[in-house]
Every structure is written in C-alpha cells, then in structure tokens.
Amino acid sequence: GAMSSNQWAGIMRGDESYAGSPSFFRFESKMKELTGFSHILPTHQGRASERILFELLGGEGKVVPNNAHFDTTRANIEHSGAKAIDLPIVQALDPKSKHPFKGNMDTDKLEVLLEKEKGNVPVVMCTITSNSSGGQPVSLENLRAVRGICDRYNTPLFLDACRFAENAYFIKQREEGQSDKTVKDIVRDTFELADGATISAKKDGLVNIGGVLLIRDEALFRRASELLILTEGYMTYGGLAGRDLEAMAQGFEEVTHEDYLQYRLRTAQYVGQKLLAAGIQIIEPPGGHAIYIDAAAFCPHIPRQHFPGQALVLGLYRLAGIRACEIGSVMFGGEGREVPKLELVRLAFPRRVYTQSHMDYVIEAVIELYSRRTRLRGLRIVGQQGSLRHFTAQFEEL
C-alpha cells in the first residue's frame, strides 16, 4: 500500500538512537492509547512476533486452536512442534452464506477441545479479520464468549490482530449496539478482551515493514524481550529503524479514520457485487481487504489434486498481469494434511493505491477469464519446500 504524507514526514524525523529513541516512545504511546496494553514490543514484521510467541508457548504435544490460522501462524506453531487446529463456525465453510460474522470461532468446539486437551493448550488464538475464511470479521459477542471459555479453563487468549481496524468497522456496521461507538472505542474493547496479540503492521499499521507483539503477563513479556534481543534487536527498536517506528505510530492512527475504512470496505463490496452479477462465486459477503473467488466453482473441470486455485492465479496473470494469491490446496495442503475445505483465490487490495478505474480493470479481467475458464489447465508440483511451500513451489501444467 501507499503511506501518507504524514507518514513520510515521520520517516524524515526518525531518531536512530540505539536505545531511548523518541521515535520508539511515540510508537509506544500510540499503541498504549489504541490497545490499552503497557507491554509492547516492536518487531520487523508479524511473523517475527509469531516466532517469538510460539518459541515460548509452543512445543511437542501442545495444541493451539484458532478460528482459522493463516499461513505463517500455522507454520510457526508447527515449527515449534505443536499442532494448529482451526475451529471456524460452519457458515465459514459455505461461500454462499451471508452470515455477518463468518470469522467467528465455534465456541462449542473450543470448549470440547479445551476439555479434551487439558494442560496441552498453552494459548487460544483468534484472527481478526479471518484471512483464511475470506477476510471475514469476528463479532465482539463471539470474542467475549471465547474470553469466557478461556477464563474457565485458565488459558490465555491472544489475537492475530493484523486487521483489527477493519474488524472494528465491520462490528460498527453489523453488530447490534455498536453503531454509535467510534472505531477507536471498538478497537479498545477488542484488545481489552485479550491477553496479548501479534500484529503485522504491513496490514493495519499502513507501513511497508513492521510488526508488534503485545503481552499482558509481566513474566512472559520479560521472556519475550530476551528472545527479541537475541534475534531481532533491542526492545526499543526490534529490528526496525527509528523512521519505521515513526511511520508505524502515524499509520496506527490513520487506520482508525472512518472515512478511510469506509472507502476500503466499499471497494471490496463494489468488486464483489460486480463479480457476483457476472455469475462468479466469491466468499459472501465481501470481506474487508480482499475479494476471495471460489476457485473450485470457477474451475470445476480441474480436480482438487491438480490445484484449481493455482490454475486460476496463473490464468489471471497471463491474461491481464494481475497478481493474485491461492488460498487452498497449495497453501494449506500437502503430505499428512487434510484437504482444505475451501479452494480460494484472493484478490487483495493494496491500501490507498488504486482507483475505481483500476478496480473496473480487475473486474473485466476476471469476467473475461471466466468466459474462457475451460481452457485453464491443472498443475502438478515439481519442486517444493517442507514448510510454507506456496512461497517457492514450482509447477508444471498438465
């Protein structure tokens, strides 16, 4: 996405002192104001926050539930030796369902899991918005129910809060009793339910690089600080330059501006409505940061083992130079894994970059590809890594 003029101004005044930089204290002050947390660690991006957290809380025999883990969260959990489990509500698995909060966690399944795995669940995660489920929001009601279950089982609740502001705006629009609240108020209510959070600031921090790790427990914060110093940098910069901290401080302010959020969510709605009108199934209702095409419905002639989502991605790039992302059997499948329930292609919208004319081009390209979809061919993997294979996998057309 594009940074604002005020963020670029912050870049210019960044203080590069190794410790005690005023840029860190401006960043820290903004995060305290926004989230209510007092223990705040900067990292170079979200997956660094995840790596620190799960090196401390993960391990062999451990189980970490989530509404729906995204790729690096799952990978960092599994890298520690723990098992990542998704507990979405049933509506999240139906692309046509118009449930307003398809990112919600199935609280009944969570309670069953915590009872079954007593002593083995070091933390419950909840991703807002749920990227793997189509950028779908989680309601405050659901978060409060999850919090209550975690309290009964004495288990901490952490948020994967990459898109906390978009989630808050959905709550304002859709949840009963929330329409009169400001986005900042809803954001604060959200974070008050959590014991910690990982954040990629490249999402709702509106920056090019950066992450955050929030921790409420003093002892865990101290252990995380030791790891941060070992692998990222000192606690007042966490692998970032002072200028990056300035840009983050400003970005975390701007992301709560409701005119920005309204335009961003309306962009997704506009693209989604046009594709649905053309007969192209997407995850309904449209999410906040992207449109997710149902690739299994788009390419019914390509079996799941031949990656219809990746075939769609390839076809769209060839036709129109549009780069999309498969979220399905390539990203989450593989040896020893269950076949993912959804086969999706994500059209993610960079922030503050594209106009309606750009979106019209994307719409026209997808519709044109749909008209020639039977020409798309399945793929097989000819080279892959063991972890996060979708980043570097090599394919051959069949």
Short mmCIF file of C-alpha atoms in Angstrom, two decimals:
data_model
loop_
_atom_site.label_atom_id
_atom_site.label_comp_id
_atom_site.label_asym_id
_atom_site.label_seq_id
_atom_site.Cartn_x
_atom_site.Cartn_y
_atom_site.Cartn_z
CA GLY A 1 0.00 0.00 0.00
CA ALA A 2 0.90 3.69 -0.04
CA MET A 3 1.99 5.63 3.03
CA SER A 4 0.58 9.09 3.71
CA SER A 5 2.45 12.39 3.58
CA ASN A 6 2.40 12.45 7.39
CA GLN A 7 3.98 9.02 7.49
CA TRP A 8 6.71 10.13 5.09
CA ALA A 9 7.25 13.18 7.27
CA GLY A 10 7.75 10.80 10.18
CA ILE A 11 10.30 8.88 8.12
CA MET A 12 12.30 12.11 7.79
CA ARG A 13 12.30 12.88 11.51
CA GLY A 14 13.04 9.33 12.67
CA ASP A 15 15.57 9.17 15.52
CA GLU A 16 18.06 6.33 15.09
CA SER A 17 19.35 6.21 18.67
CA TYR A 18 20.07 2.60 19.66
CA ALA A 19 18.12 2.93 22.92
CA GLY A 20 15.80 5.59 24.24
CA SER A 21 14.82 6.87 20.79
CA PRO A 22 11.97 9.42 20.84
CA SER A 23 10.60 7.59 17.80
CA PHE A 24 10.09 4.46 19.93
CA PHE A 25 8.29 6.40 22.63
CA ARG A 26 5.93 7.95 20.08
CA PHE A 27 5.19 4.47 18.74
CA GLU A 28 4.75 3.05 22.24
CA SER A 29 2.45 5.89 23.26
CA LYS A 30 0.20 5.34 20.25
CA MET A 31 -0.04 1.60 20.89
CA LYS A 32 -0.88 2.17 24.56
CA GLU A 33 -3.59 4.64 23.60
CA LEU A 34 -5.03 2.33 20.94
CA THR A 35 -4.88 -1.04 22.72
CA GLY A 36 -4.55 -0.36 26.46
CA PHE A 37 -1.52 -2.66 26.65
CA SER A 38 1.52 -1.48 28.58
CA HIS A 39 3.96 -4.23 27.47
CA ILE A 40 4.72 -3.52 23.80
CA LEU A 41 7.50 -4.96 21.65
CA PRO A 42 8.24 -3.84 18.08
CA THR A 43 9.35 -6.49 15.60
CA HIS A 44 10.35 -6.32 11.96
CA GLN A 45 7.06 -7.96 10.87
CA GLY A 46 4.19 -10.09 12.11
CA ARG A 47 5.81 -13.49 11.62
CA ALA A 48 8.68 -12.39 13.87
CA SER A 49 6.12 -11.75 16.62
CA GLU A 50 4.64 -15.21 15.96
CA ARG A 51 8.05 -16.88 16.07
CA ILE A 52 8.86 -15.36 19.47
CA LEU A 53 5.43 -16.19 20.89
CA PHE A 54 5.41 -19.83 19.82
CA GLU A 55 9.03 -20.46 20.72
CA LEU A 56 7.89 -19.56 24.24
CA LEU A 57 4.44 -21.20 24.28
CA GLY A 58 4.62 -23.94 21.65
CA GLY A 59 6.36 -27.30 21.72
CA GLU A 60 5.78 -31.01 21.26
CA GLY A 61 2.38 -32.21 22.45
CA LYS A 62 0.89 -28.72 22.56
CA VAL A 63 -2.30 -27.76 20.70
CA VAL A 64 -3.16 -24.21 19.56
CA PRO A 65 -6.75 -23.56 18.41
CA ASN A 66 -7.83 -20.59 16.29
CA ASN A 67 -10.91 -19.54 14.35
CA ALA A 68 -8.69 -20.06 11.27
CA HIS A 69 -4.91 -19.96 11.31
CA PHE A 70 -3.27 -18.14 8.44
CA ASP A 71 -0.12 -19.49 6.81
CA THR A 72 2.76 -18.08 8.87
CA THR A 73 0.89 -18.52 12.16
CA ARG A 74 0.29 -22.18 11.40
CA ALA A 75 3.88 -22.63 10.22
CA ASN A 76 5.39 -21.08 13.35
CA ILE A 77 3.17 -23.21 15.58
CA GLU A 78 4.11 -26.38 13.70
CA HIS A 79 7.79 -25.39 13.61
CA SER A 80 7.71 -25.43 17.42
CA GLY A 81 6.34 -28.99 17.37
CA ALA A 82 2.80 -28.01 18.35
CA LYS A 83 -0.40 -28.71 16.41
CA ALA A 84 -2.54 -25.91 14.91
CA ILE A 85 -6.29 -26.53 14.87
CA ASP A 86 -8.96 -24.45 13.09
CA LEU A 87 -12.38 -24.03 14.72
CA PRO A 88 -14.46 -21.91 12.32
CA ILE A 89 -18.23 -21.74 12.51
CA VAL A 90 -19.96 -23.94 9.93
CA GLN A 91 -21.13 -20.91 7.90
CA ALA A 92 -17.49 -20.00 7.22
CA LEU A 93 -17.17 -23.11 5.04
CA ASP A 94 -20.09 -22.12 2.78
CA PRO A 95 -19.09 -19.47 0.22
CA LYS A 96 -22.74 -18.53 -0.34
CA SER A 97 -23.59 -18.00 3.32
CA LYS A 98 -24.24 -14.34 4.14
CA HIS A 99 -23.64 -14.65 7.88
CA PRO A 100 -22.40 -11.20 9.01
CA PHE A 101 -19.58 -12.62 11.16
CA LYS A 102 -18.23 -15.64 9.32
CA GLY A 103 -14.90 -15.16 11.08
CA ASN A 104 -16.42 -16.25 14.40
CA MET A 105 -14.95 -19.17 16.29
CA ASP A 106 -17.11 -22.21 17.04
CA THR A 107 -17.28 -21.85 20.82
CA ASP A 108 -18.83 -25.28 21.36
CA LYS A 109 -15.91 -26.95 19.58
CA LEU A 110 -13.47 -24.76 21.53
CA GLU A 111 -14.90 -25.91 24.84
CA VAL A 112 -14.78 -29.55 23.76
CA LEU A 113 -11.14 -29.15 22.68
CA LEU A 114 -10.06 -27.43 25.90
CA GLU A 115 -11.74 -30.17 27.96
CA LYS A 116 -10.15 -32.92 25.90
CA GLU A 117 -6.69 -31.35 25.80
CA LYS A 118 -6.48 -30.06 29.39
CA GLY A 119 -2.94 -28.97 30.11
CA ASN A 120 -1.92 -29.11 26.44
CA VAL A 121 -3.38 -25.81 25.19
CA PRO A 122 -0.94 -23.00 26.04
CA VAL A 123 -2.91 -20.31 24.24
CA VAL A 124 -6.07 -19.78 22.21
CA MET A 125 -5.63 -17.62 19.12
CA CYS A 126 -8.29 -15.66 17.24
CA THR A 127 -7.58 -13.99 13.88
CA ILE A 128 -9.28 -10.64 13.14
CA THR A 129 -10.34 -10.44 10.41
CA SER A 130 -10.15 -14.11 9.43
CA ASN A 131 -7.92 -14.15 6.36
CA SER A 132 -8.30 -17.86 5.59
CA SER A 133 -12.09 -17.53 5.72
CA GLY A 134 -12.30 -14.69 3.21
CA GLY A 135 -11.35 -11.61 5.24
CA GLN A 136 -14.45 -12.17 7.40
CA PRO A 137 -14.97 -10.33 10.70
CA VAL A 138 -15.31 -11.64 14.25
CA SER A 139 -18.02 -10.14 16.45
CA LEU A 140 -17.45 -8.71 19.91
CA GLU A 141 -20.11 -11.10 21.15
CA ASN A 142 -18.08 -14.05 19.88
CA LEU A 143 -14.82 -12.68 21.29
CA ARG A 144 -16.48 -12.25 24.69
CA ALA A 145 -17.74 -15.83 24.57
CA VAL A 146 -14.25 -17.09 23.68
CA ARG A 147 -12.81 -14.98 26.50
CA GLY A 148 -15.27 -16.54 28.95
CA ILE A 149 -14.31 -20.07 27.90
CA CYS A 150 -10.60 -19.23 28.17
CA ASP A 151 -11.18 -17.89 31.68
CA ARG A 152 -12.95 -21.10 32.75
CA TYR A 153 -10.02 -23.16 31.50
CA ASN A 154 -7.35 -20.73 32.72
CA THR A 155 -5.98 -20.34 29.18
CA PRO A 156 -4.72 -17.06 27.72
CA LEU A 157 -6.37 -15.55 24.63
CA PHE A 158 -4.16 -13.92 22.01
CA LEU A 159 -5.32 -12.11 18.90
CA ASP A 160 -3.76 -12.31 15.46
CA ALA A 161 -4.77 -8.67 15.06
CA CYS A 162 -3.37 -7.78 11.66
CA ARG A 163 -6.67 -6.21 10.57
CA PHE A 164 -8.09 -5.05 13.88
CA ALA A 165 -9.38 -1.75 12.48
CA GLU A 166 -11.24 -3.34 9.57
CA ASN A 167 -12.74 -5.82 12.04
CA ALA A 168 -13.84 -2.95 14.29
CA TYR A 169 -15.50 -1.14 11.39
CA PHE A 170 -17.43 -4.30 10.47
CA ILE A 171 -18.57 -4.53 14.10
CA LYS A 172 -19.73 -0.90 13.97
CA GLN A 173 -21.71 -1.62 10.80
CA ARG A 174 -23.16 -5.02 11.65
CA GLU A 175 -23.28 -5.76 15.39
CA GLU A 176 -26.25 -4.75 17.47
CA GLY A 177 -25.48 -1.97 19.96
CA GLN A 178 -22.21 -0.91 18.31
CA SER A 179 -23.27 1.57 15.61
CA ASP A 180 -22.95 4.64 17.85
CA LYS A 181 -19.43 3.77 19.01
CA THR A 182 -16.30 5.06 17.32
CA VAL A 183 -13.89 2.64 15.67
CA LYS A 184 -11.29 3.56 18.30
CA ASP A 185 -13.72 2.63 21.08
CA ILE A 186 -14.44 -0.74 19.46
CA VAL A 187 -10.73 -1.36 18.92
CA ARG A 188 -10.11 -0.72 22.62
CA ASP A 189 -12.99 -3.01 23.61
CA THR A 190 -11.50 -5.72 21.38
CA PHE A 191 -7.99 -5.57 22.80
CA GLU A 192 -9.27 -5.44 26.38
CA LEU A 193 -10.57 -8.99 25.87
CA ALA A 194 -7.10 -10.32 25.02
CA ASP A 195 -4.01 -11.34 26.97
CA GLY A 196 -1.82 -10.47 24.03
CA ALA A 197 -1.63 -10.01 20.27
CA THR A 198 0.59 -10.42 17.27
CA ILE A 199 0.28 -7.75 14.57
CA SER A 200 1.78 -7.37 11.14
CA ALA A 201 1.96 -3.61 10.77
CA LYS A 202 2.10 -4.07 6.99
CA LYS A 203 -1.68 -4.53 7.25
CA ASP A 204 -3.49 -2.17 9.64
CA GLY A 205 -0.29 -0.32 10.52
CA LEU A 206 -0.28 1.01 6.93
CA VAL A 207 3.51 0.69 6.62
CA ASN A 208 5.99 -1.07 4.37
CA ILE A 209 7.66 -3.00 7.19
CA GLY A 210 6.99 -3.60 10.87
CA GLY A 211 5.25 -5.73 13.47
CA VAL A 212 4.11 -5.68 17.07
CA LEU A 213 3.93 -8.16 19.94
CA LEU A 214 1.59 -7.22 22.79
CA ILE A 215 1.75 -9.17 26.07
CA ARG A 216 -0.17 -8.56 29.28
CA ASP A 217 1.68 -11.00 31.55
CA GLU A 218 4.86 -9.48 33.02
CA ALA A 219 6.83 -12.74 33.21
CA LEU A 220 6.00 -13.73 29.64
CA PHE A 221 6.88 -10.22 28.46
CA ARG A 222 10.33 -10.49 30.03
CA ARG A 223 10.98 -13.83 28.35
CA ALA A 224 9.79 -12.44 25.02
CA SER A 225 12.08 -9.42 25.48
CA GLU A 226 15.06 -11.74 25.90
CA LEU A 227 14.24 -13.51 22.63
CA LEU A 228 13.66 -10.21 20.88
CA ILE A 229 17.12 -9.02 21.86
CA LEU A 230 18.60 -12.34 20.74
CA THR A 231 17.04 -12.43 17.27
CA GLU A 232 15.52 -9.03 16.39
CA GLY A 233 17.21 -6.22 18.30
CA TYR A 234 16.85 -4.16 21.43
CA MET A 235 13.40 -3.65 22.93
CA THR A 236 13.15 -0.08 21.68
CA TYR A 237 13.63 -0.92 18.00
CA GLY A 238 13.05 -4.66 17.48
CA GLY A 239 14.86 -4.97 14.18
CA LEU A 240 13.45 -1.72 12.79
CA ALA A 241 14.91 1.70 12.09
CA GLY A 242 13.63 4.66 14.09
CA ARG A 243 12.00 6.01 10.94
CA ASP A 244 9.93 2.83 10.66
CA LEU A 245 8.65 3.33 14.21
CA GLU A 246 7.57 6.86 13.30
CA ALA A 247 5.69 5.60 10.25
CA MET A 248 4.01 2.90 12.37
CA ALA A 249 2.92 5.39 15.02
CA GLN A 250 1.24 7.54 12.38
CA GLY A 251 -0.20 4.57 10.50
CA PHE A 252 -1.86 3.12 13.58
CA GLU A 253 -3.61 6.48 14.00
CA GLU A 254 -4.72 6.83 10.38
CA VAL A 255 -6.09 3.29 10.09
CA THR A 256 -8.84 4.13 12.59
CA HIS A 257 -10.12 7.05 10.48
CA GLU A 258 -13.59 6.03 9.41
CA ASP A 259 -13.51 7.75 6.00
CA TYR A 260 -10.52 5.57 5.10
CA LEU A 261 -12.22 2.40 6.36
CA GLN A 262 -15.48 3.21 4.59
CA TYR A 263 -13.71 3.63 1.23
CA ARG A 264 -11.65 0.48 1.71
CA LEU A 265 -14.57 -1.78 2.61
CA ARG A 266 -16.77 -0.25 -0.08
CA THR A 267 -14.08 -1.04 -2.67
CA ALA A 268 -14.29 -4.74 -1.78
CA GLN A 269 -18.09 -4.61 -1.88
CA TYR A 270 -18.04 -2.97 -5.32
CA VAL A 271 -15.76 -5.60 -6.84
CA GLY A 272 -17.66 -8.42 -5.15
CA GLN A 273 -21.05 -7.25 -6.36
CA LYS A 274 -19.83 -6.94 -9.96
CA LEU A 275 -18.33 -10.44 -9.95
CA LEU A 276 -21.45 -11.98 -8.40
CA ALA A 277 -23.58 -10.25 -11.02
CA ALA A 278 -21.43 -11.93 -13.70
CA GLY A 279 -22.09 -15.35 -12.16
CA ILE A 280 -18.69 -15.69 -10.46
CA GLN A 281 -18.96 -17.14 -6.97
CA ILE A 282 -17.00 -15.39 -4.26
CA ILE A 283 -16.91 -15.68 -0.49
CA GLU A 284 -20.05 -13.82 0.56
CA PRO A 285 -20.44 -11.25 1.94
CA PRO A 286 -17.30 -9.47 0.64
CA GLY A 287 -14.51 -9.18 3.20
CA GLY A 288 -12.57 -6.09 4.19
CA HIS A 289 -9.21 -6.27 2.46
CA ALA A 290 -9.83 -8.56 -0.48
CA ILE A 291 -12.25 -10.48 -2.66
CA TYR A 292 -11.94 -14.26 -2.49
CA ILE A 293 -13.01 -16.17 -5.61
CA ASP A 294 -14.34 -19.70 -5.13
CA ALA A 295 -11.80 -21.41 -7.39
CA ALA A 296 -13.47 -24.82 -7.13
CA ALA A 297 -16.64 -23.32 -8.63
CA PHE A 298 -14.65 -21.26 -11.17
CA CYS A 299 -12.74 -24.33 -12.43
CA PRO A 300 -15.00 -27.36 -11.81
CA HIS A 301 -13.15 -29.31 -14.52
CA ILE A 302 -9.89 -29.25 -12.51
CA PRO A 303 -9.77 -31.74 -9.60
CA ARG A 304 -8.50 -30.53 -6.23
CA GLN A 305 -5.28 -32.54 -6.51
CA HIS A 306 -4.43 -30.51 -9.61
CA PHE A 307 -4.82 -27.14 -7.84
CA PRO A 308 -7.69 -25.21 -9.47
CA GLY A 309 -6.84 -22.12 -7.39
CA GLN A 310 -3.28 -22.00 -8.65
CA ALA A 311 -4.51 -22.55 -12.21
CA LEU A 312 -6.80 -19.53 -11.82
CA VAL A 313 -3.92 -17.46 -10.43
CA LEU A 314 -1.75 -18.41 -13.39
CA GLY A 315 -4.52 -17.68 -15.89
CA LEU A 316 -5.26 -14.25 -14.44
CA TYR A 317 -1.60 -13.24 -14.53
CA ARG A 318 -1.19 -14.43 -18.10
CA LEU A 319 -4.34 -12.69 -19.29
CA ALA A 320 -4.10 -9.34 -17.52
CA GLY A 321 -0.91 -9.11 -15.48
CA ILE A 322 -2.91 -9.26 -12.25
CA ARG A 323 -1.13 -10.99 -9.40
CA ALA A 324 -3.40 -12.92 -7.02
CA CYS A 325 -2.84 -15.49 -4.27
CA GLU A 326 -4.07 -19.06 -3.95
CA ILE A 327 -5.50 -19.95 -0.54
CA GLY A 328 -6.34 -23.62 -0.75
CA SER A 329 -4.67 -26.92 -1.54
CA VAL A 330 -1.26 -25.40 -2.32
CA MET A 331 -1.11 -23.15 0.74
CA PHE A 332 -2.66 -25.49 3.28
CA GLY A 333 -2.47 -28.95 1.69
CA GLY A 334 0.41 -31.37 1.43
CA GLU A 335 1.55 -34.72 2.71
CA GLY A 336 -0.06 -35.65 6.01
CA ARG A 337 -2.55 -32.77 5.88
CA GLU A 338 -6.28 -32.78 5.37
CA VAL A 339 -7.56 -31.34 2.11
CA PRO A 340 -8.67 -27.76 2.88
CA LYS A 341 -12.44 -27.23 2.89
CA LEU A 342 -12.17 -24.16 0.64
CA GLU A 343 -10.28 -23.61 -2.60
CA LEU A 344 -9.90 -19.84 -2.93
CA VAL A 345 -8.07 -17.17 -4.88
CA ARG A 346 -7.54 -13.89 -3.05
CA LEU A 347 -7.58 -10.54 -4.81
CA ALA A 348 -6.05 -8.36 -2.07
CA PHE A 349 -6.28 -4.59 -2.46
CA PRO A 350 -3.18 -2.53 -1.61
CA ARG A 351 -4.16 0.39 0.60
CA ARG A 352 -4.58 3.89 -0.81
CA VAL A 353 -3.20 2.92 -4.23
CA TYR A 354 -5.92 2.04 -6.72
CA THR A 355 -8.89 4.00 -8.08
CA GLN A 356 -12.25 2.71 -9.27
CA SER A 357 -10.83 2.56 -12.81
CA HIS A 358 -8.22 0.07 -11.61
CA MET A 359 -10.95 -2.00 -9.94
CA ASP A 360 -13.00 -1.95 -13.15
CA TYR A 361 -9.98 -3.35 -14.99
CA VAL A 362 -9.69 -6.17 -12.45
CA ILE A 363 -13.42 -6.92 -12.75
CA GLU A 364 -13.26 -7.01 -16.56
CA ALA A 365 -10.21 -9.27 -16.49
CA VAL A 366 -11.77 -11.79 -14.10
CA ILE A 367 -15.01 -11.87 -16.11
CA GLU A 368 -13.05 -12.39 -19.35
CA LEU A 369 -11.07 -15.22 -17.78
CA TYR A 370 -14.34 -16.75 -16.55
CA SER A 371 -15.62 -16.79 -20.14
CA ARG A 372 -12.62 -18.90 -21.17
CA ARG A 373 -12.24 -20.86 -17.91
CA THR A 374 -12.46 -24.26 -19.61
CA ARG A 375 -9.07 -23.55 -21.18
CA LEU A 376 -7.39 -23.41 -17.77
CA ARG A 377 -5.27 -26.49 -17.10
CA GLY A 378 -4.46 -28.30 -13.91
CA LEU A 379 -0.98 -28.29 -12.39
CA ARG A 380 1.37 -30.56 -10.54
CA ILE A 381 4.13 -29.55 -8.16
CA VAL A 382 7.65 -30.31 -9.38
CA GLY A 383 9.54 -28.61 -6.53
CA GLN A 384 8.58 -27.54 -3.01
CA GLN A 385 9.84 -26.86 0.49
CA GLY A 386 8.55 -28.66 3.55
CA SER A 387 7.21 -25.52 5.23
CA LEU A 388 5.22 -22.70 3.62
CA ARG A 389 5.60 -24.42 0.27
CA HIS A 390 3.36 -21.92 -1.55
CA PHE A 391 6.05 -19.23 -1.30
CA THR A 392 8.54 -21.07 -3.52
CA ALA A 393 6.75 -24.07 -5.09
CA GLN A 394 7.38 -24.79 -8.77
CA PHE A 395 4.62 -26.09 -11.02
CA GLU A 396 4.16 -27.84 -14.34
CA GLU A 397 0.95 -27.63 -16.38
CA LEU A 398 -0.81 -30.90 -17.20
#
